Coordinates of C-alpha atoms in Angstrom, one line a residue:
Chain A
X833 CA -79.3 70.3 208.4
X834 CA -76.0 68.9 207.3
X835 CA -73.7 71.6 206.1
X836 CA -73.1 70.2 202.6
X837 CA -76.8 70.4 202.1
X838 CA -77.2 73.9 203.3
X839 CA -74.3 75.1 201.1
X840 CA -76.0 73.2 198.1
X841 CA -79.4 74.7 198.9
X842 CA -78.0 78.3 199.3
X843 CA -76.2 77.9 195.9
X844 CA -79.0 76.3 194.1
X845 CA -82.2 77.6 195.6
X846 CA -81.9 81.2 194.1
X847 CA -82.0 79.5 190.6
X848 CA -84.9 77.1 191.4
X849 CA -86.8 80.1 192.5
X850 CA -85.7 82.6 190.0
X851 CA -86.0 80.5 186.8
X852 CA -89.8 79.7 186.9
X853 CA -90.5 83.4 187.8
X854 CA -88.4 84.5 184.9
X855 CA -90.1 81.9 182.6
X856 CA -93.6 83.2 183.5
X857 CA -92.5 86.9 182.7
X858 CA -90.5 86.1 179.4
X859 CA -92.6 87.3 176.5
X860 CA -95.3 88.8 178.7
X861 CA -93.8 92.4 178.8
X862 CA -93.8 94.9 175.9
X863 CA -90.7 95.0 174.1
X864 CA -89.6 98.2 175.2
X865 CA -89.9 97.2 178.9
X866 CA -88.4 94.0 178.1
X867 CA -85.2 95.8 176.8
X868 CA -84.9 98.2 179.7
X869 CA -85.3 95.3 182.2
X870 CA -82.5 93.4 180.5
X871 CA -80.3 96.4 180.3
X872 CA -80.9 97.0 184.0
X873 CA -80.0 93.3 184.6
X874 CA -76.7 93.5 182.7
X875 CA -76.0 96.6 184.7
X876 CA -76.7 94.7 187.9
X877 CA -74.3 91.9 186.8
X878 CA -71.6 94.6 186.1
X879 CA -72.0 96.4 189.3
X880 CA -72.1 93.5 191.6
X881 CA -69.2 91.8 189.8
X882 CA -67.2 95.0 190.0
X883 CA -68.1 95.2 193.8
X884 CA -66.2 92.1 194.3
X885 CA -63.0 93.9 193.5
X886 CA -63.7 97.7 194.3
X887 CA -66.0 97.0 197.4
X888 CA -64.9 93.7 199.0
X889 CA -61.3 93.9 198.3
X890 CA -61.0 97.7 198.4
X891 CA -58.9 97.7 195.2
X892 CA -60.0 100.4 192.7
X893 CA -60.3 99.1 189.2
X894 CA -61.8 101.3 186.4
X895 CA -61.2 99.0 183.5
X896 CA -64.3 96.8 183.9
X897 CA -65.5 97.5 180.2
X898 CA -62.3 96.0 179.0
X899 CA -63.1 92.7 180.3
X900 CA -66.8 93.0 179.1
X901 CA -65.1 93.7 175.7
X902 CA -63.2 90.4 175.8
X903 CA -66.3 88.2 176.9
X904 CA -68.4 90.2 174.2
X905 CA -66.1 89.7 171.4
X906 CA -65.4 86.0 172.3
X907 CA -69.0 85.3 172.6
X908 CA -69.9 87.2 169.4
X909 CA -67.3 85.4 167.3
X910 CA -68.6 82.1 168.3
X911 CA -72.4 82.8 167.7
X912 CA -71.5 84.3 164.3
X913 CA -69.1 81.3 163.4
X914 CA -72.0 78.9 164.6
X915 CA -75.0 80.6 163.2
X916 CA -75.9 78.2 160.6
X917 CA -74.7 75.3 162.7
X918 CA -77.3 73.0 164.6
X919 CA -76.6 70.4 167.2
X920 CA -77.8 67.1 165.8
X921 CA -81.1 65.7 167.2
X922 CA -82.0 68.8 168.8
X923 CA -84.8 71.5 167.6
X924 CA -83.3 74.7 166.1
X925 CA -84.4 76.8 169.1
X926 CA -82.8 74.6 171.6
X927 CA -79.7 74.2 169.7
X928 CA -79.4 77.9 169.4
X929 CA -79.8 78.4 173.0
X930 CA -77.3 75.7 173.8
X931 CA -74.7 77.4 171.5
X932 CA -75.4 80.8 173.0
X933 CA -74.9 79.4 176.6
X934 CA -71.7 77.8 175.4
X935 CA -70.6 81.0 173.9
X936 CA -71.3 83.0 177.0
X937 CA -69.3 80.5 179.0
X938 CA -66.5 80.7 176.6
X939 CA -66.7 84.7 177.0
X940 CA -66.5 84.3 180.6
X941 CA -63.6 81.9 180.3
X942 CA -61.6 84.3 178.1
X943 CA -62.4 87.3 180.3
X944 CA -61.2 85.4 183.3
X945 CA -58.0 84.6 181.6
X946 CA -57.4 88.0 180.7
X947 CA -58.2 89.1 184.4
X948 CA -55.7 86.7 185.5
X949 CA -53.2 88.2 182.9
X950 CA -53.7 91.7 184.0
X951 CA -54.3 90.9 187.6
X952 CA -51.2 88.9 188.4
X953 CA -48.8 91.7 187.8
X954 CA -50.7 94.7 188.4
X955 CA -52.3 93.7 191.7
X956 CA -49.1 94.1 193.5
X957 CA -49.7 97.7 193.0
X958 CA -51.9 99.6 195.4
X959 CA -54.7 102.1 195.2
X960 CA -54.5 104.7 192.4
X961 CA -51.8 102.9 190.5
X962 CA -54.0 99.9 190.0
X963 CA -56.8 102.3 188.9
X964 CA -54.4 103.7 186.1
X965 CA -53.2 100.3 185.1
X966 CA -56.8 99.0 184.6
X967 CA -57.5 102.2 182.7
X968 CA -54.5 101.5 180.6
X969 CA -55.6 98.0 180.0
X970 CA -59.0 99.1 178.9
X971 CA -57.5 101.3 176.4
X972 CA -55.1 98.6 175.1
X973 CA -57.9 96.3 174.5
X974 CA -59.8 99.1 172.6
X975 CA -56.5 100.0 170.5
X976 CA -56.0 96.1 169.7
X977 CA -59.6 95.7 168.7
X978 CA -59.4 98.8 166.4
X979 CA -56.3 97.2 164.7
X980 CA -57.6 93.7 164.3
X981 CA -59.2 92.9 161.2
X982 CA -60.6 89.6 162.6
X983 CA -62.5 91.6 165.2
X984 CA -63.8 94.0 162.7
X985 CA -61.8 96.9 163.6
X986 CA -63.6 100.1 164.5
X987 CA -66.9 99.0 162.8
X988 CA -67.1 95.8 165.0
X989 CA -69.2 92.8 164.4
X990 CA -72.7 93.4 163.1
X991 CA -75.7 91.2 162.3
X992 CA -75.4 89.2 165.7
X993 CA -78.5 87.0 166.3
X994 CA -81.0 88.3 169.0
X995 CA -80.2 85.6 171.6
X996 CA -80.5 87.5 174.9
X997 CA -83.7 87.3 176.6
X998 CA -85.1 87.8 179.9
X999 CA -84.4 84.3 181.1
X1000 CA -80.5 84.4 180.2
X1001 CA -80.1 87.9 181.6
X1002 CA -82.1 86.8 184.7
X1003 CA -80.0 83.7 185.2
X1004 CA -76.8 85.9 184.9
X1005 CA -78.1 88.2 187.4
X1006 CA -79.0 85.4 190.0
X1007 CA -75.6 83.8 189.3
X1008 CA -73.8 87.0 189.9
X1009 CA -75.6 87.8 193.0
X1010 CA -75.3 84.4 194.4
X1011 CA -71.7 84.2 193.7
X1012 CA -71.2 87.6 195.5
X1013 CA -73.2 86.7 198.5
X1014 CA -71.7 83.3 198.8
X1015 CA -68.3 84.7 198.4
X1016 CA -68.4 87.3 201.1
X1017 CA -69.6 84.9 203.7
X1018 CA -66.9 82.4 202.9
X1019 CA -63.3 82.1 204.3
X1020 CA -62.1 83.5 201.0
X1021 CA -64.3 86.6 201.4
X1022 CA -63.3 87.2 204.8
X1023 CA -59.6 87.4 203.5
X1024 CA -60.9 89.9 201.0
X1025 CA -62.5 92.1 203.7
X1026 CA -59.3 91.9 205.6
X1027 CA -57.3 93.2 202.8
X1028 CA -59.8 96.0 202.3
X1029 CA -59.6 97.0 205.8
X1030 CA -55.9 96.9 206.2
X1031 CA -53.7 95.3 203.4
X1032 CA -50.5 95.4 205.5
X1033 CA -52.0 94.1 208.6
X1034 CA -53.8 91.3 206.6
X1035 CA -50.4 90.5 205.1
X1036 CA -48.8 90.3 208.4
X1037 CA -51.5 88.0 209.8
X1038 CA -50.5 85.6 206.9
X1039 CA -53.1 86.4 204.4
X1040 CA -51.7 85.8 200.9
X1041 CA -52.9 89.2 199.7
X1042 CA -51.8 89.2 196.1
X1043 CA -53.2 85.7 195.6
X1044 CA -56.6 86.7 197.0
X1045 CA -56.8 89.8 195.1
X1046 CA -56.0 88.1 191.9
X1047 CA -58.6 85.6 192.5
X1048 CA -61.3 88.1 193.1
X1049 CA -60.1 90.1 190.1
X1050 CA -60.4 86.9 188.1
X1051 CA -63.9 86.2 189.3
X1052 CA -65.0 89.8 188.7
X1053 CA -63.6 89.7 185.1
X1054 CA -65.4 86.5 184.3
X1055 CA -68.9 88.1 185.2
X1056 CA -67.9 91.2 183.4
X1057 CA -67.4 89.1 180.3
X1058 CA -70.7 87.4 180.9
X1059 CA -72.4 90.8 181.0
X1060 CA -70.5 91.8 177.9
X1061 CA -71.9 88.7 176.0
X1062 CA -75.4 89.3 177.1
X1063 CA -75.0 93.0 176.1
X1064 CA -74.0 92.5 172.5
X1065 CA -76.5 89.8 172.0
X1066 CA -79.1 92.1 173.0
X1067 CA -78.1 95.1 170.9
X1068 CA -77.1 92.7 168.3
X1069 CA -73.8 94.8 167.5
X1070 CA -70.4 94.3 168.9
X1071 CA -68.4 97.4 168.5
X1072 CA -65.3 98.9 170.6
X1073 CA -67.5 102.0 171.2
X1074 CA -69.6 100.1 173.5
X1075 CA -66.5 99.3 175.9
X1076 CA -65.0 102.5 176.4
X1077 CA -63.5 104.1 179.5
X1078 CA -66.9 105.9 179.9
X1079 CA -68.7 102.5 180.3
X1080 CA -66.2 101.6 182.9
X1081 CA -66.9 104.9 184.7
X1082 CA -70.8 104.3 184.5
X1083 CA -70.2 101.0 186.4
X1084 CA -67.9 102.7 188.9
X1085 CA -70.6 105.2 189.5
X1086 CA -73.0 102.4 190.3
X1087 CA -70.8 100.9 192.8
X1088 CA -69.8 104.0 194.5
X1089 CA -73.4 105.2 194.7
X1090 CA -74.7 101.9 196.1
X1091 CA -71.8 101.6 198.7
X1092 CA -68.4 99.9 198.2
X1093 CA -69.0 96.6 199.7
X1094 CA -72.8 96.3 199.6
X1095 CA -74.3 93.8 197.2
X1096 CA -77.9 95.0 197.8
X1097 CA -76.5 98.6 197.5
X1098 CA -74.9 97.8 194.0
X1099 CA -78.2 96.3 192.8
X1100 CA -80.3 99.2 193.9
X1101 CA -77.8 101.7 192.4
X1102 CA -77.7 99.8 189.1
X1103 CA -81.5 99.5 188.9
X1104 CA -82.1 103.3 190.0
X1105 CA -79.4 104.7 187.6
X1106 CA -80.6 102.5 184.6
X1107 CA -84.2 103.5 185.1
X1108 CA -83.7 107.0 186.2
X1109 CA -81.3 107.9 183.5
X1110 CA -83.4 105.8 180.7
X1111 CA -85.4 109.2 180.2
X1112 CA -82.1 110.8 179.2
X1113 CA -81.2 108.4 176.7
X1114 CA -81.9 110.8 173.8
X1115 CA -79.6 113.4 175.4
X1116 CA -76.3 111.4 175.9
X1117 CA -74.5 114.4 177.0
X1118 CA -76.7 115.2 179.9
X1119 CA -76.4 111.7 181.1
X1120 CA -72.6 112.0 181.3
X1121 CA -72.9 115.3 183.1
X1122 CA -75.4 113.8 185.6
X1123 CA -73.1 111.0 186.3
X1124 CA -70.1 113.2 187.1
X1125 CA -72.1 115.6 189.1
X1126 CA -73.4 112.5 191.1
X1127 CA -69.9 111.3 191.7
X1128 CA -68.7 114.7 192.9
X1129 CA -71.7 115.4 195.3
X1130 CA -71.6 111.9 196.5
X1131 CA -68.0 112.0 197.5
X1132 CA -68.4 115.4 199.0
X1133 CA -71.5 114.4 201.1
X1134 CA -71.6 110.6 201.4
X1135 CA -68.4 109.0 200.3
X1136 CA -69.4 105.6 201.5
X1137 CA -72.4 105.6 199.2
X1138 CA -76.2 104.9 200.1
X1139 CA -75.6 101.6 201.7
X1140 CA -72.0 101.8 202.9
X1141 CA -70.9 98.4 203.5
X1142 CA -74.2 97.4 204.8
X1143 CA -76.8 95.2 203.1
X1144 CA -80.7 95.9 203.0
X1145 CA -81.5 93.4 205.7
X1146 CA -79.1 94.9 208.1
X1147 CA -81.7 97.5 208.7
X1148 CA -84.2 94.8 209.7
X1149 CA -82.3 93.0 212.5
X1150 CA -85.4 91.3 214.0
X1151 CA -86.0 89.2 210.7
X1152 CA -82.5 87.7 210.4
X1153 CA -80.2 86.4 212.9
X1154 CA -77.0 88.4 212.6
X1155 CA -74.5 85.7 212.2
X1156 CA -72.5 86.5 209.2
X1157 CA -70.6 89.6 208.4
Chain B
X1106 CA -31.0 109.4 158.4
X1107 CA -33.4 112.1 157.5
X1108 CA -36.2 110.0 158.6
X1109 CA -34.6 109.3 161.9
X1110 CA -33.9 113.0 162.4
X1111 CA -37.5 113.9 161.5
X1112 CA -38.7 111.5 164.2
X1113 CA -36.3 113.0 166.7
X1114 CA -37.9 116.4 166.0
X1115 CA -41.5 115.3 166.1
X1116 CA -40.8 113.2 169.3
X1117 CA -39.0 116.2 170.8
X1118 CA -41.9 118.5 170.1
X1119 CA -44.5 116.1 171.5
X1120 CA -42.4 115.1 174.4
X1121 CA -41.9 118.5 175.6
X1122 CA -45.7 119.2 175.7
X1123 CA -46.2 115.9 177.4
X1124 CA -43.4 117.0 179.9
X1125 CA -45.3 120.4 180.4
X1126 CA -48.4 118.7 181.3
X1127 CA -46.6 116.1 183.3
X1128 CA -45.2 118.6 185.5
X1129 CA -48.7 119.7 186.7
X1130 CA -49.4 116.1 187.5
X1131 CA -46.3 115.6 189.4
X1132 CA -46.6 118.9 191.5
X1133 CA -50.0 118.3 192.5
X1134 CA -49.3 114.6 193.4
X1135 CA -46.2 115.9 195.4
X1136 CA -48.2 118.1 197.5
X1137 CA -51.4 116.3 197.7
X1138 CA -50.6 112.7 196.9
X1139 CA -53.6 112.9 194.5
X1140 CA -53.7 111.8 190.9
X1141 CA -55.4 114.8 189.5
X1142 CA -57.5 113.1 186.7
X1143 CA -58.9 116.4 185.7
X1144 CA -55.6 117.9 184.8
X1145 CA -55.9 116.7 181.1
X1146 CA -59.3 118.3 181.0
X1147 CA -57.7 121.7 182.3
X1148 CA -55.5 121.4 179.3
X1149 CA -58.5 121.0 177.1
X1150 CA -60.1 124.1 178.8
X1151 CA -56.8 126.0 178.1
X1152 CA -57.1 125.4 174.5
X1153 CA -60.7 126.7 174.6
X1154 CA -59.9 129.7 176.8
X1155 CA -57.1 130.6 174.1
X1156 CA -59.9 130.3 171.5
X1157 CA -62.2 132.7 173.3
X1158 CA -59.4 135.2 174.0
X1159 CA -58.2 134.9 170.4
X1160 CA -61.8 135.6 169.1
X1161 CA -62.2 138.4 171.5
X1162 CA -59.2 140.3 170.5
X1163 CA -59.5 139.5 166.8
X1164 CA -56.4 137.4 166.1
X1165 CA -58.0 136.1 162.7
X1166 CA -58.3 139.4 161.4
X1167 CA -54.6 140.6 161.9
X1168 CA -52.4 137.9 163.5
X1169 CA -49.4 139.3 165.4
X1170 CA -46.8 138.1 167.9
X1171 CA -48.3 140.6 170.5
X1172 CA -51.7 139.2 170.2
X1173 CA -50.3 135.7 170.4
X1174 CA -48.8 136.8 173.8
X1175 CA -52.0 137.9 175.0
X1176 CA -53.8 134.6 173.9
X1177 CA -51.1 132.8 175.6
X1178 CA -51.2 134.7 178.9
X1179 CA -54.9 135.0 179.0
X1180 CA -55.3 131.4 178.6
X1181 CA -52.8 130.5 181.3
X1182 CA -54.6 132.9 183.8
X1183 CA -58.0 131.4 183.1
X1184 CA -56.8 127.9 183.8
X1185 CA -54.8 128.9 186.7
X1186 CA -58.2 130.3 188.1
X1187 CA -59.8 127.2 187.2
X1188 CA -57.5 125.0 189.0
X1189 CA -57.8 127.0 192.1
X1190 CA -61.5 126.7 191.8
X1191 CA -61.4 122.9 191.5
X1192 CA -59.0 122.7 194.3
X1193 CA -61.2 124.9 196.6
X1194 CA -64.5 123.3 195.9
X1195 CA -63.7 119.6 195.0
X1196 CA -60.4 118.5 196.5
X1197 CA -60.0 120.7 199.7
X1198 CA -63.2 119.5 201.5
X1199 CA -61.8 115.9 201.0
X1200 CA -58.2 116.4 202.1
X1201 CA -58.5 114.5 205.4
X1202 CA -60.5 111.7 203.8
X1203 CA -59.4 108.4 202.1
X1204 CA -57.2 108.9 198.9
X1205 CA -59.8 107.0 196.8
X1206 CA -62.3 109.4 197.6
X1207 CA -60.4 112.2 196.3
X1208 CA -59.5 110.0 193.1
X1209 CA -63.2 109.4 192.5
X1210 CA -63.9 113.0 192.8
X1211 CA -61.1 113.9 190.4
X1212 CA -62.7 111.5 187.8
X1213 CA -66.0 113.2 188.5
X1214 CA -64.4 116.6 187.9
X1215 CA -62.7 115.3 184.7
X1216 CA -65.9 114.1 183.3
X1217 CA -67.8 117.2 184.3
X1218 CA -65.5 119.3 182.1
X1219 CA -65.5 116.9 179.3
X1220 CA -69.1 116.5 179.0
X1221 CA -70.1 120.0 180.5
X1222 CA -68.2 121.4 177.5
X1223 CA -70.3 119.3 175.0
X1224 CA -73.6 120.5 176.3
X1225 CA -75.8 122.8 174.0
X1226 CA -74.7 126.4 174.2
X1227 CA -75.9 128.6 177.0
X1228 CA -74.2 131.8 175.9
X1229 CA -74.5 132.2 172.1
X1230 CA -71.8 134.2 170.6
X1231 CA -69.4 133.8 167.9
X1232 CA -68.0 130.7 169.5
X1233 CA -70.9 129.6 171.9
X1234 CA -70.3 128.6 175.4
X1235 CA -70.4 125.5 176.1
X1236 CA -68.8 125.0 172.6
X1237 CA -70.5 121.7 172.0
X1238 CA -69.0 118.5 170.6
X1239 CA -68.1 119.8 167.0
X1240 CA -64.4 120.4 166.6
X1241 CA -63.4 124.0 166.4
X1242 CA -60.6 125.7 164.7
X1243 CA -58.1 127.5 166.6
X1244 CA -56.7 130.6 164.7
X1245 CA -53.1 130.8 163.7
X1246 CA -51.6 133.4 166.0
X1247 CA -48.8 134.3 163.6
X1248 CA -47.6 133.3 160.3
X1249 CA -46.3 129.8 159.7
X1250 CA -42.7 129.6 158.1
X1251 CA -41.4 126.2 157.3
X1252 CA -37.8 125.3 156.7
X1253 CA -35.9 122.1 155.9
X1254 CA -32.4 121.9 157.2
X1255 CA -30.9 118.3 156.0
X1256 CA -34.3 117.6 154.5
X1257 CA -36.0 117.6 158.0
X1258 CA -39.4 119.5 158.1
X1259 CA -39.4 122.1 160.8
X1260 CA -41.7 125.0 161.1
X1261 CA -41.3 128.0 163.4
X1262 CA -44.2 126.7 165.6
X1263 CA -42.2 123.7 166.5
X1264 CA -39.3 126.1 167.4
X1265 CA -41.3 128.4 169.4
X1266 CA -43.1 125.7 171.4
X1267 CA -39.7 123.8 172.0
X1268 CA -38.1 127.1 173.3
X1269 CA -41.2 128.2 175.3
X1270 CA -41.6 124.6 176.8
X1271 CA -38.0 124.3 177.8
X1272 CA -38.0 127.9 179.2
X1273 CA -41.2 127.1 181.4
X1274 CA -39.3 123.9 182.6
X1275 CA -36.1 125.9 183.7
X1276 CA -38.3 128.5 185.2
X1277 CA -40.2 125.8 187.2
X1278 CA -37.0 124.2 188.3
X1279 CA -35.8 127.6 189.5
X1280 CA -39.0 128.0 191.3
X1281 CA -39.1 124.7 193.1
X1282 CA -35.5 124.5 194.0
X1283 CA -34.3 128.2 194.4
X1284 CA -37.2 130.2 196.0
X1285 CA -38.9 130.5 199.3
X1286 CA -42.0 129.3 197.7
X1287 CA -40.4 126.1 196.3
X1288 CA -39.0 125.3 199.5
X1289 CA -42.4 125.7 201.2
X1290 CA -43.8 123.4 198.5
X1291 CA -41.2 120.7 198.9
X1292 CA -41.7 121.0 202.8
X1293 CA -45.5 120.5 202.2
X1294 CA -44.8 117.5 199.8
X1295 CA -42.5 115.7 202.4
X1296 CA -44.9 116.2 205.3
X1297 CA -48.0 118.6 205.0
X1298 CA -48.7 118.2 208.9
X1299 CA -45.1 119.1 210.1
X1300 CA -44.7 121.8 207.5
X1301 CA -47.8 123.4 208.8
X1302 CA -46.4 123.4 212.4
X1303 CA -43.3 125.0 211.0
X1304 CA -45.3 128.0 209.9
X1305 CA -45.9 127.2 206.2
X1306 CA -49.2 128.1 205.1
X1307 CA -50.3 124.8 203.9
X1308 CA -53.3 125.9 202.0
X1309 CA -51.7 128.8 200.3
X1310 CA -48.9 126.4 198.9
X1311 CA -51.4 124.0 197.6
X1312 CA -53.5 126.7 195.9
X1313 CA -50.5 128.0 194.3
X1314 CA -49.2 124.7 193.2
X1315 CA -52.7 124.1 191.5
X1316 CA -52.5 127.5 190.0
X1317 CA -49.0 126.7 188.7
X1318 CA -49.8 123.3 187.4
X1319 CA -52.9 124.3 185.6
X1320 CA -51.2 127.4 184.1
X1321 CA -48.5 124.9 182.5
X1322 CA -51.3 122.8 181.2
X1323 CA -52.9 125.9 179.6
X1324 CA -49.4 126.8 178.1
X1325 CA -49.0 123.4 176.7
X1326 CA -52.6 123.6 175.1
X1327 CA -51.8 126.9 173.5
X1328 CA -48.7 125.6 172.0
X1329 CA -50.2 122.4 170.6
X1330 CA -53.4 124.3 169.4
X1331 CA -51.1 126.6 167.4
X1332 CA -49.7 123.7 165.4
X1333 CA -52.6 121.3 165.4
X1334 CA -55.5 123.7 165.1
X1335 CA -58.5 121.4 165.5
X1336 CA -59.8 121.5 169.2
X1337 CA -62.7 119.5 170.9
X1338 CA -64.0 118.9 174.4
X1339 CA -62.5 115.5 174.5
X1340 CA -59.1 116.6 173.5
X1341 CA -57.6 116.3 177.0
X1342 CA -58.3 112.8 177.5
X1343 CA -55.2 111.2 175.9
X1344 CA -52.6 113.8 176.5
X1345 CA -53.8 113.9 180.1
X1346 CA -53.3 110.0 180.5
X1347 CA -50.1 110.1 178.5
X1348 CA -48.7 112.9 180.6
X1349 CA -49.6 110.8 183.7
X1350 CA -47.7 108.0 182.4
X1351 CA -44.7 110.5 181.8
X1352 CA -44.8 111.5 185.3
X1353 CA -45.0 108.0 186.8
X1354 CA -42.3 107.1 184.5
X1355 CA -39.9 109.7 185.9
X1356 CA -41.2 109.0 189.5
X1357 CA -44.2 110.7 190.4
X1358 CA -43.6 113.8 192.6
X1359 CA -40.2 114.5 191.0
X1360 CA -39.9 117.5 188.8
X1361 CA -36.8 116.5 186.7
X1362 CA -38.6 113.0 186.4
X1363 CA -41.5 114.5 184.7
X1364 CA -39.5 116.3 182.1
X1365 CA -37.4 113.2 181.4
X1366 CA -40.4 111.0 181.2
X1367 CA -42.3 113.4 178.9
X1368 CA -39.3 113.5 176.5
X1369 CA -38.8 109.7 176.7
X1370 CA -42.6 109.1 176.1
X1371 CA -42.7 111.5 173.2
X1372 CA -39.6 109.9 171.6
X1373 CA -40.7 106.4 172.1
X1374 CA -44.1 107.1 170.6
X1375 CA -42.6 108.6 167.7
X1376 CA -40.1 106.0 166.9
X1377 CA -42.2 103.0 167.7
X1378 CA -45.1 104.5 165.5
X1379 CA -42.6 105.4 162.9
X1380 CA -40.7 102.3 162.5
X1381 CA -42.7 99.5 163.8
X1382 CA -46.5 99.8 164.4
X1383 CA -48.0 103.2 163.4
X1384 CA -51.6 102.4 164.5
X1385 CA -50.6 101.3 167.9
X1386 CA -49.5 104.8 168.9
X1387 CA -52.0 105.3 171.5
X1388 CA -51.3 101.9 173.1
X1389 CA -47.6 102.6 173.6
X1390 CA -48.0 104.9 176.6
X1391 CA -49.9 102.1 178.4
X1392 CA -47.5 99.5 177.6
X1393 CA -44.8 101.7 178.8
X1394 CA -46.8 102.4 181.9
X1395 CA -47.3 98.7 182.7
X1396 CA -43.6 98.0 182.2
X1397 CA -42.4 100.7 184.4
X1398 CA -44.8 99.9 187.1
X1399 CA -43.7 96.2 187.0
X1400 CA -40.0 96.6 186.9
X1401 CA -39.6 99.9 189.0
X1402 CA -42.9 101.0 190.6
X1403 CA -41.4 104.2 192.1
X1404 CA -40.2 105.4 188.6
X1405 CA -36.9 106.2 187.3
X1406 CA -36.0 109.0 189.9
X1407 CA -38.4 108.1 192.4
X1408 CA -37.4 106.8 196.0
X1409 CA -38.8 103.8 197.6
X1410 CA -40.9 104.5 200.6
X1411 CA -41.6 102.0 203.3
X1412 CA -45.1 101.1 203.7
X1413 CA -46.5 102.4 207.1
X1414 CA -49.4 101.0 208.7

């Protein structure tokens, strides 16, 4: 097959296969199963996108919830402002969904811009300093939101329409995973992996380390924004409480558990943690204790996470020619 | 003018507290190259340890300076022990591993303390343990006296905490630069491997560093809890982060730097919040952090280190 066709197929095929399946399942499940599945999907988007920075690039960001907040607030401002609006010539439903799509995209763009703004200066820093700066950014976002009347301060924006459904979340998940897999196999991705393995050596080999780090950061933020937009249109409420440091740590735990650098690892970890901890939803305090114990035990016993940098299919060498990574 | 002086007093009293906590960060970072994320939560435990001790010896009934001293020392000892435990079981096994591993563990320990203290009580007493998420009131260890020189409002609590904090800082300065232990500490900080070869017991130095740092955090907690008596399990979160900012500002790993950083941060918060944007108080530390990291990542008193492969 010609190369461009292969690339096109690899990028588009997941959607062509995924969307009909999602369509079939949409509305077939009980509403509680539906919600859990959507939450799991949003967590998958978060974990996989954070893995682009923390796993592929080897930087340690703990402010993912800040970018979620940017995307969520942008999207919810747009849907609230256009709630009574309809695009001429389209049925209400289609028009609503189209506006929702545009709102999500706007959220992604805003989050990406914010990622650029934070990433450009701070990605010159290394390791634990970056962690602190991203944490600081997360807190600054929270302080700003809580002091801005336009964003509803501490009460947030309520009464959002319920626009997230299985199809939208599913498309988000597919887009995120496809992005991550396509990225890691590309030239760009190899530069990121080189930075992860040894930043100084990569720099010496002529890799523009800051440039690649910033780009990875921007991409990751954009998808965090998407997850934020989807989340607030699922719970129909957008408050700063949903995007605290604690949320960022939940995502970090997923990435660490799955393995820094493994896309399938992140997916499995996000799903396992969502479903396993769903039972503890009533006892929020036990949930966080579980997360923290999990982190400590994991670091002491298996710091590379369940999957390390390997993907699921790496354990099935016969089924796939090992050409990439 | 009065307002200016009032802000100065408040800024100094907050700043010395930040400085005390920052000293713990800086010392641990100095010997281990680890951001001890759990340090702010050790501070929180210090406040609760003080509360338990105070209830145990009945400070509410008849407060006295002597009892205040017992609460103070007791809380410091409990936290020093906690610091040693954390080092022994969470950080020591990871010492040879990548720095990120230790950082993640530190975040884990921090969350464990924060949320562990919010769990439903296991031991029921006058104050149950864990205390749960509701705020508790810290008893006043001695009578409060307010006075107003030049119209500036100061209480004896402010004075005591200022004197104690400054005293501790000088004591620490003495320990680090004038004693044998301090020399060993600086040697481990410079190069743990070589220090070990030269006959320094590296493990013992690190354990004592943790004990010392955690004790200072507890001291800060008691000083704060005396004047702002509402304490809860999430109390350490912001002071912890801000103290870290103070440590970075002064050049992390540098004792004087931490003191200066703490004072600068305290004053900056007080003045910016007082004159410009009162509701942005908590954001100031982070803004300061980002500025200092951009302009001078090694901090005010830090030395630039060459990157080694």
